[in-house]
PDB file of C-alpha atoms in Angstrom:
ATOM      1  CA  ASP A 327     -99.952  17.731  47.461  1.00  0.00           C
ATOM      2  CA  GLY A 328     -98.904  21.253  46.464  1.00  0.00           C
ATOM      3  CA  GLY A 329     -95.196  21.971  46.429  1.00  0.00           C
ATOM      4  CA  ILE A 330     -91.928  22.331  44.604  1.00  0.00           C
ATOM      5  CA  THR A 331     -89.999  19.333  43.319  1.00  0.00           C
ATOM      6  CA  GLN A 332     -86.388  19.246  42.200  1.00  0.00           C
ATOM      7  CA  SER A 333     -84.587  16.450  40.441  1.00  0.00           C
ATOM      8  CA  PRO A 334     -82.272  14.751  40.619  1.00  0.00           C
ATOM      9  CA  LYS A 335     -81.360  14.830  44.312  1.00  0.00           C
ATOM     10  CA  TYR A 336     -77.681  14.212  43.454  1.00  0.00           C
ATOM     11  CA  LEU A 337     -75.965  14.935  40.137  1.00  0.00           C
ATOM     12  CA  PHE A 338     -72.447  14.222  38.971  1.00  0.00           C
ATOM     13  CA  ARG A 339     -70.861  16.229  36.190  1.00  0.00           C
ATOM     14  CA  LYS A 340     -67.776  15.440  34.191  1.00  0.00           C
ATOM     15  CA  GLU A 341     -65.410  18.143  33.034  1.00  0.00           C
ATOM     16  CA  GLY A 342     -66.741  19.975  29.968  1.00  0.00           C
ATOM     17  CA  GLN A 343     -70.250  18.595  30.328  1.00  0.00           C
ATOM     18  CA  ASN A 344     -73.481  20.571  30.482  1.00  0.00           C
ATOM     19  CA  VAL A 345     -76.077  19.337  32.971  1.00  0.00           C
ATOM     20  CA  THR A 346     -79.678  20.399  33.560  1.00  0.00           C
ATOM     21  CA  LEU A 347     -81.401  20.599  36.933  1.00  0.00           C
ATOM     22  CA  SER A 348     -85.166  20.301  37.008  1.00  0.00           C
ATOM     23  CA  CYS A 349     -87.561  22.439  39.065  1.00  0.00           C
ATOM     24  CA  GLU A 350     -91.340  22.014  38.944  1.00  0.00           C
ATOM     25  CA  GLN A 351     -94.034  23.689  41.051  1.00  0.00           C
ATOM     26  CA  ASN A 352     -97.781  23.135  41.302  1.00  0.00           C
ATOM     27  CA  LEU A 353     -98.473  26.109  43.563  1.00  0.00           C
ATOM     28  CA  ASN A 354     -99.638  28.298  40.647  1.00  0.00           C
ATOM     29  CA  HIS A 355     -96.860  30.766  41.500  1.00  0.00           C
ATOM     30  CA  ASP A 356     -95.834  33.316  38.885  1.00  0.00           C
ATOM     31  CA  ALA A 357     -92.249  33.859  40.046  1.00  0.00           C
ATOM     32  CA  MET A 358     -89.498  31.252  40.232  1.00  0.00           C
ATOM     33  CA  TYR A 359     -85.875  31.487  41.375  1.00  0.00           C
ATOM     34  CA  TRP A 360     -82.622  29.552  41.337  1.00  0.00           C
ATOM     35  CA  TYR A 361     -80.097  29.886  44.169  1.00  0.00           C
ATOM     36  CA  ARG A 362     -76.670  28.448  44.765  1.00  0.00           C
ATOM     37  CA  GLN A 363     -75.419  27.561  48.256  1.00  0.00           C
ATOM     38  CA  ASP A 364     -71.778  26.805  49.015  1.00  0.00           C
ATOM     39  CA  PRO A 365     -70.780  25.054  52.270  1.00  0.00           C
ATOM     40  CA  GLY A 366     -71.187  27.293  55.307  1.00  0.00           C
ATOM     41  CA  GLN A 367     -72.584  30.125  53.214  1.00  0.00           C
ATOM     42  CA  GLY A 368     -75.886  31.807  52.560  1.00  0.00           C
ATOM     43  CA  LEU A 369     -77.819  31.574  49.320  1.00  0.00           C
ATOM     44  CA  ARG A 370     -76.878  33.542  46.210  1.00  0.00           C
ATOM     45  CA  LEU A 371     -79.317  34.250  43.393  1.00  0.00           C
ATOM     46  CA  ILE A 372     -78.442  32.823  39.967  1.00  0.00           C
ATOM     47  CA  TYR A 373     -81.534  33.626  37.865  1.00  0.00           C
ATOM     48  CA  TYR A 374     -85.156  34.521  38.470  1.00  0.00           C
ATOM     49  CA  SER A 375     -88.308  34.651  36.372  1.00  0.00           C
ATOM     50  CA  GLN A 376     -91.396  36.729  37.100  1.00  0.00           C
ATOM     51  CA  ILE A 377     -93.528  35.488  34.189  1.00  0.00           C
ATOM     52  CA  VAL A 378     -93.431  32.861  31.462  1.00  0.00           C
ATOM     53  CA  ASN A 379     -90.932  33.501  28.650  1.00  0.00           C
ATOM     54  CA  ASP A 380     -89.079  36.103  30.692  1.00  0.00           C
ATOM     55  CA  PHE A 381     -86.158  35.846  33.132  1.00  0.00           C
ATOM     56  CA  GLN A 382     -83.430  38.037  34.623  1.00  0.00           C
ATOM     57  CA  LYS A 383     -79.886  37.432  35.773  1.00  0.00           C
ATOM     58  CA  GLY A 384     -79.165  37.360  39.453  1.00  0.00           C
ATOM     59  CA  ASP A 385     -75.858  38.041  41.152  1.00  0.00           C
ATOM     60  CA  ILE A 386     -73.934  35.002  39.852  1.00  0.00           C
ATOM     61  CA  ALA A 387     -75.437  34.143  36.428  1.00  0.00           C
ATOM     62  CA  GLU A 388     -72.169  33.498  34.572  1.00  0.00           C
ATOM     63  CA  GLY A 389     -71.881  29.874  33.434  1.00  0.00           C
ATOM     64  CA  TYR A 390     -75.603  29.180  33.908  1.00  0.00           C
ATOM     65  CA  SER A 391     -78.642  29.350  31.641  1.00  0.00           C
ATOM     66  CA  VAL A 392     -82.396  28.997  32.216  1.00  0.00           C
ATOM     67  CA  SER A 393     -85.669  28.816  30.327  1.00  0.00           C
ATOM     68  CA  ARG A 394     -89.274  29.493  31.347  1.00  0.00           C
ATOM     69  CA  GLU A 395     -91.536  28.003  28.696  1.00  0.00           C
ATOM     70  CA  LYS A 396     -94.203  26.900  31.176  1.00  0.00           C
ATOM     71  CA  LYS A 397     -95.452  28.503  34.365  1.00  0.00           C
ATOM     72  CA  GLU A 398     -94.791  25.311  36.335  1.00  0.00           C
ATOM     73  CA  SER A 399     -91.221  24.681  35.170  1.00  0.00           C
ATOM     74  CA  PHE A 400     -87.908  26.562  35.468  1.00  0.00           C
ATOM     75  CA  PRO A 401     -84.962  24.309  34.517  1.00  0.00           C
ATOM     76  CA  LEU A 402     -81.380  25.410  35.175  1.00  0.00           C
ATOM     77  CA  THR A 403     -78.481  24.352  32.934  1.00  0.00           C
ATOM     78  CA  VAL A 404     -74.995  24.406  34.386  1.00  0.00           C
ATOM     79  CA  THR A 405     -72.719  24.864  31.400  1.00  0.00           C
ATOM     80  CA  SER A 406     -69.081  23.927  30.947  1.00  0.00           C
ATOM     81  CA  ALA A 407     -68.296  27.651  31.336  1.00  0.00           C
ATOM     82  CA  GLN A 408     -69.091  27.388  35.049  1.00  0.00           C
ATOM     83  CA  LYS A 409     -65.658  26.518  36.387  1.00  0.00           C
ATOM     84  CA  ASN A 410     -66.618  25.727  39.962  1.00  0.00           C
ATOM     85  CA  PRO A 411     -70.104  24.197  39.823  1.00  0.00           C
ATOM     86  CA  THR A 412     -69.900  21.973  42.910  1.00  0.00           C
ATOM     87  CA  ALA A 413     -72.614  23.313  45.199  1.00  0.00           C
ATOM     88  CA  PHE A 414     -76.136  22.824  46.520  1.00  0.00           C
ATOM     89  CA  TYR A 415     -78.759  24.271  44.150  1.00  0.00           C
ATOM     90  CA  LEU A 416     -82.134  25.414  45.445  1.00  0.00           C
ATOM     91  CA  CYS A 417     -85.205  26.382  43.474  1.00  0.00           C
ATOM     92  CA  ALA A 418     -87.924  28.613  44.929  1.00  0.00           C
ATOM     93  CA  SER A 419     -91.225  30.132  43.870  1.00  0.00           C
ATOM     94  CA  SER A 420     -93.588  32.862  45.026  1.00  0.00           C
ATOM     95  CA  HIS A 421     -96.768  34.699  44.131  1.00  0.00           C
ATOM     96  CA  ARG A 422     -96.457  38.063  42.453  1.00  0.00           C
ATOM     97  CA  GLY A 423     -99.703  39.645  43.477  1.00  0.00           C
ATOM     98  CA  GLY A 424     -99.628  43.033  45.146  1.00  0.00           C
ATOM     99  CA  THR A 425     -96.537  45.164  45.586  1.00  0.00           C
ATOM    100  CA  LEU A 426     -93.363  43.929  43.899  1.00  0.00           C
ATOM    101  CA  GLY A 427     -91.012  42.189  46.222  1.00  0.00           C
ATOM    102  CA  ARG A 428     -93.418  41.529  49.068  1.00  0.00           C
ATOM    103  CA  GLU A 429     -94.097  37.838  48.697  1.00  0.00           C
ATOM    104  CA  THR A 430     -93.016  34.808  50.682  1.00  0.00           C
ATOM    105  CA  GLN A 431     -90.685  32.431  48.851  1.00  0.00           C
ATOM    106  CA  TYR A 432     -91.094  28.662  49.107  1.00  0.00           C
ATOM    107  CA  PHE A 433     -88.209  26.310  48.451  1.00  0.00           C
ATOM    108  CA  GLY A 434     -87.730  22.903  46.887  1.00  0.00           C
ATOM    109  CA  PRO A 435     -85.580  20.167  48.491  1.00  0.00           C
ATOM    110  CA  GLY A 436     -82.471  21.009  46.425  1.00  0.00           C
ATOM    111  CA  THR A 437     -80.003  19.253  44.112  1.00  0.00           C
ATOM    112  CA  ARG A 438     -76.395  18.549  45.113  1.00  0.00           C
ATOM    113  CA  LEU A 439     -74.064  18.846  42.119  1.00  0.00           C
ATOM    114  CA  LEU A 440     -70.604  17.296  42.257  1.00  0.00           C
ATOM    115  CA  VAL A 441     -67.886  17.541  39.638  1.00  0.00           C
ATOM    116  CA  LEU A 442     -65.952  14.355  38.891  1.00  0.00           C
TER     117      LEU A 442
ATOM    118  CA  GLY B1148     -76.460  46.688  47.760  1.00  0.00           C
ATOM    119  CA  ILE B1149     -78.005  45.828  51.101  1.00  0.00           C
ATOM    120  CA  GLN B1150     -75.688  44.017  53.509  1.00  0.00           C
ATOM    121  CA  VAL B1151     -77.113  41.427  55.916  1.00  0.00           C
ATOM    122  CA  GLU B1152     -75.303  40.302  59.047  1.00  0.00           C
ATOM    123  CA  GLN B1153     -76.487  37.562  61.358  1.00  0.00           C
ATOM    124  CA  SER B1154     -75.331  36.785  64.855  1.00  0.00           C
ATOM    125  CA  PRO B1155     -74.204  34.674  66.506  1.00  0.00           C
ATOM    126  CA  PRO B1156     -72.705  32.498  63.754  1.00  0.00           C
ATOM    127  CA  ASP B1157     -72.981  29.408  65.925  1.00  0.00           C
ATOM    128  CA  LEU B1158     -75.151  28.549  68.907  1.00  0.00           C
ATOM    129  CA  ILE B1159     -75.161  25.403  71.037  1.00  0.00           C
ATOM    130  CA  LEU B1160     -78.039  24.817  73.423  1.00  0.00           C
ATOM    131  CA  GLN B1161     -79.409  22.150  75.673  1.00  0.00           C
ATOM    132  CA  GLU B1162     -82.986  21.094  75.113  1.00  0.00           C
ATOM    133  CA  GLY B1163     -85.418  23.405  76.868  1.00  0.00           C
ATOM    134  CA  ALA B1164     -83.255  26.529  76.648  1.00  0.00           C
ATOM    135  CA  ASN B1165     -84.340  29.775  75.033  1.00  0.00           C
ATOM    136  CA  SER B1166     -82.377  31.698  72.405  1.00  0.00           C
ATOM    137  CA  THR B1167     -82.367  34.928  70.408  1.00  0.00           C
ATOM    138  CA  LEU B1168     -80.979  35.218  66.895  1.00  0.00           C
ATOM    139  CA  ARG B1169     -80.255  38.621  65.390  1.00  0.00           C
ATOM    140  CA  CYS B1170     -80.303  39.975  61.829  1.00  0.00           C
ATOM    141  CA  ASN B1171     -78.902  43.431  61.053  1.00  0.00           C
ATOM    142  CA  PHE B1172     -79.337  45.029  57.643  1.00  0.00           C
ATOM    143  CA  SER B1173     -77.660  48.070  56.181  1.00  0.00           C
ATOM    144  CA  ASP B1174     -80.520  49.803  54.334  1.00  0.00           C
ATOM    145  CA  SER B1175     -84.284  50.125  54.189  1.00  0.00           C
ATOM    146  CA  VAL B1176     -86.204  46.942  53.421  1.00  0.00           C
ATOM    147  CA  ASN B1177     -89.848  46.140  52.732  1.00  0.00           C
ATOM    148  CA  ASN B1178     -89.374  42.380  52.616  1.00  0.00           C
ATOM    149  CA  LEU B1179     -87.746  40.386  55.420  1.00  0.00           C
ATOM    150  CA  GLN B1180     -88.071  36.644  55.809  1.00  0.00           C
ATOM    151  CA  TRP B1181     -86.699  34.134  58.306  1.00  0.00           C
ATOM    152  CA  PHE B1182     -85.959  30.597  57.113  1.00  0.00           C
ATOM    153  CA  HIS B1183     -84.891  27.374  58.821  1.00  0.00           C
ATOM    154  CA  GLN B1184     -82.658  24.994  56.863  1.00  0.00           C
ATOM    155  CA  ASN B1185     -82.780  21.476  58.301  1.00  0.00           C
ATOM    156  CA  PRO B1186     -79.761  19.131  58.265  1.00  0.00           C
ATOM    157  CA  TRP B1187     -80.962  17.681  54.945  1.00  0.00           C
ATOM    158  CA  GLY B1188     -80.913  21.063  53.252  1.00  0.00           C
ATOM    159  CA  GLN B1189     -84.625  21.849  53.056  1.00  0.00           C
ATOM    160  CA  LEU B1190     -85.464  25.515  53.665  1.00  0.00           C
ATOM    161  CA  ILE B1191     -88.722  26.253  55.416  1.00  0.00           C
ATOM    162  CA  ASN B1192     -90.143  29.751  55.612  1.00  0.00           C
ATOM    163  CA  LEU B1193     -90.728  30.681  59.252  1.00  0.00           C
ATOM    164  CA  PHE B1194     -91.866  34.289  59.050  1.00  0.00           C
ATOM    165  CA  TYR B1195     -92.515  37.034  56.546  1.00  0.00           C
ATOM    166  CA  ILE B1196     -91.941  40.039  58.798  1.00  0.00           C
ATOM    167  CA  PRO B1197     -90.813  43.365  57.259  1.00  0.00           C
ATOM    168  CA  SER B1198     -92.009  45.100  60.431  1.00  0.00           C
ATOM    169  CA  GLY B1199     -93.753  44.348  63.704  1.00  0.00           C
ATOM    170  CA  THR B1200     -94.020  41.153  65.714  1.00  0.00           C
ATOM    171  CA  LYS B1201     -95.360  37.707  64.878  1.00  0.00           C
ATOM    172  CA  GLN B1202     -95.589  34.473  66.827  1.00  0.00           C
ATOM    173  CA  ASN B1203     -95.988  30.881  65.721  1.00  0.00           C
ATOM    174  CA  GLY B1204     -95.915  28.375  68.556  1.00  0.00           C
ATOM    175  CA  ARG B1205     -92.499  28.404  70.246  1.00  0.00           C
ATOM    176  CA  LEU B1206     -91.111  30.810  67.654  1.00  0.00           C
ATOM    177  CA  SER B1207     -91.593  34.525  67.466  1.00  0.00           C
ATOM    178  CA  ALA B1208     -89.983  37.323  65.476  1.00  0.00           C
ATOM    179  CA  THR B1209     -89.727  41.077  65.776  1.00  0.00           C
ATOM    180  CA  THR B1210     -88.502  43.509  63.141  1.00  0.00           C
ATOM    181  CA  VAL B1211     -87.680  47.132  63.970  1.00  0.00           C
ATOM    182  CA  ALA B1212     -87.342  48.508  60.463  1.00  0.00           C
ATOM    183  CA  THR B1213     -86.378  52.025  61.580  1.00  0.00           C
ATOM    184  CA  GLU B1214     -83.381  50.593  63.461  1.00  0.00           C
ATOM    185  CA  ARG B1215     -82.612  48.026  60.763  1.00  0.00           C
ATOM    186  CA  TYR B1216     -82.691  44.809  62.712  1.00  0.00           C
ATOM    187  CA  SER B1217     -84.828  41.748  63.258  1.00  0.00           C
ATOM    188  CA  LEU B1218     -84.825  39.195  66.073  1.00  0.00           C
ATOM    189  CA  LEU B1219     -85.930  35.568  66.035  1.00  0.00           C
ATOM    190  CA  TYR B1220     -86.804  34.058  69.401  1.00  0.00           C
ATOM    191  CA  ILE B1221     -86.847  30.317  70.015  1.00  0.00           C
ATOM    192  CA  SER B1222     -88.313  29.218  73.332  1.00  0.00           C
ATOM    193  CA  SER B1223     -88.071  25.784  74.960  1.00  0.00           C
ATOM    194  CA  SER B1224     -85.769  24.570  72.190  1.00  0.00           C
ATOM    195  CA  GLN B1225     -86.007  20.986  70.916  1.00  0.00           C
ATOM    196  CA  THR B1226     -83.510  18.841  69.019  1.00  0.00           C
ATOM    197  CA  THR B1227     -85.658  19.264  65.916  1.00  0.00           C
ATOM    198  CA  ASP B1228     -84.871  23.001  66.005  1.00  0.00           C
ATOM    199  CA  SER B1229     -81.287  22.206  64.988  1.00  0.00           C
ATOM    200  CA  GLY B1230     -80.117  23.508  61.645  1.00  0.00           C
ATOM    201  CA  VAL B1231     -79.248  26.863  60.121  1.00  0.00           C
ATOM    202  CA  TYR B1232     -81.443  29.928  60.452  1.00  0.00           C
ATOM    203  CA  PHE B1233     -81.274  32.476  57.642  1.00  0.00           C
ATOM    204  CA  CYS B1234     -82.527  36.016  57.443  1.00  0.00           C
ATOM    205  CA  ALA B1235     -83.209  37.382  53.934  1.00  0.00           C
ATOM    206  CA  VAL B1236     -84.180  40.916  52.930  1.00  0.00           C
ATOM    207  CA  ALA B1237     -85.195  42.948  49.865  1.00  0.00           C
ATOM    208  CA  TRP B1238     -86.356  46.446  48.907  1.00  0.00           C
ATOM    209  CA  ASN B1239     -88.908  46.737  46.078  1.00  0.00           C
ATOM    210  CA  THR B1240     -87.562  43.677  44.277  1.00  0.00           C
ATOM    211  CA  ASP B1241     -87.982  39.916  44.083  1.00  0.00           C
ATOM    212  CA  LYS B1242     -84.241  39.521  44.689  1.00  0.00           C
ATOM    213  CA  LEU B1243     -83.769  38.406  48.287  1.00  0.00           C
ATOM    214  CA  ILE B1244     -80.357  38.965  49.870  1.00  0.00           C
ATOM    215  CA  PHE B1245     -79.449  36.286  52.380  1.00  0.00           C
ATOM    216  CA  GLY B1246     -77.274  36.519  55.453  1.00  0.00           C
ATOM    217  CA  THR B1247     -74.702  33.807  56.179  1.00  0.00           C
ATOM    218  CA  GLY B1248     -76.922  32.246  58.812  1.00  0.00           C
ATOM    219  CA  THR B1249     -76.819  31.127  62.437  1.00  0.00           C
ATOM    220  CA  ARG B1250     -76.039  27.451  62.944  1.00  0.00           C
ATOM    221  CA  LEU B1251     -78.021  26.089  65.905  1.00  0.00           C
ATOM    222  CA  GLN B1252     -77.327  22.760  67.575  1.00  0.00           C
ATOM    223  CA  VAL B1253     -79.698  21.567  70.278  1.00  0.00           C
ATOM    224  CA  PHE B1254     -78.557  18.638  72.419  1.00  0.00           C
ATOM    225  CA  PRO B1255     -80.829  16.439  74.545  1.00  0.00           C
TER     226      PRO B1255
END
């Protein structure tokens, strides 16, 4: 089945620890995105990537890092510099054909990160 | 940047009722999407509708871009419609800006 997978479903982080969230898609989409959702809030963009080996910061990139070595994969690392990482993290992807910014985004099931 | 406001913030319905959710945005957009987030957190794209009207079963959406608003209509609501409905917009960019959502609860 085509889709977006995220793992793990739940992740616990200790103080000072870096953790990496996985996002894989088999939709042959060029663009991939990472969002953060806090309780009762909308989604905020952390990083996005339009092509392999290239990515841009979103609105809340501080304390996070990404890589895009393969078209199918866009892992997100939550570093120890992110002081309030407890949140729900969602990965999305979309085509990039046609006019920039006019493509539907499809979401993975999300990862809940909790700080111990 | 573009501001997105959704109303109402919360909506409680009995099964079978109809409802209208509203999304106002502060500037021109050429990308507007409606999403449903189920109680388990999964976001499903409902409509890509930067202008005009679309229908999909019991759901329909209308965007009046010149007046900077979009409406999502849910008819004959079912308990499975419960969750949070988000509107997200963009102008010439991949960076969607999300509203804070409308939380819908449908009771049998």
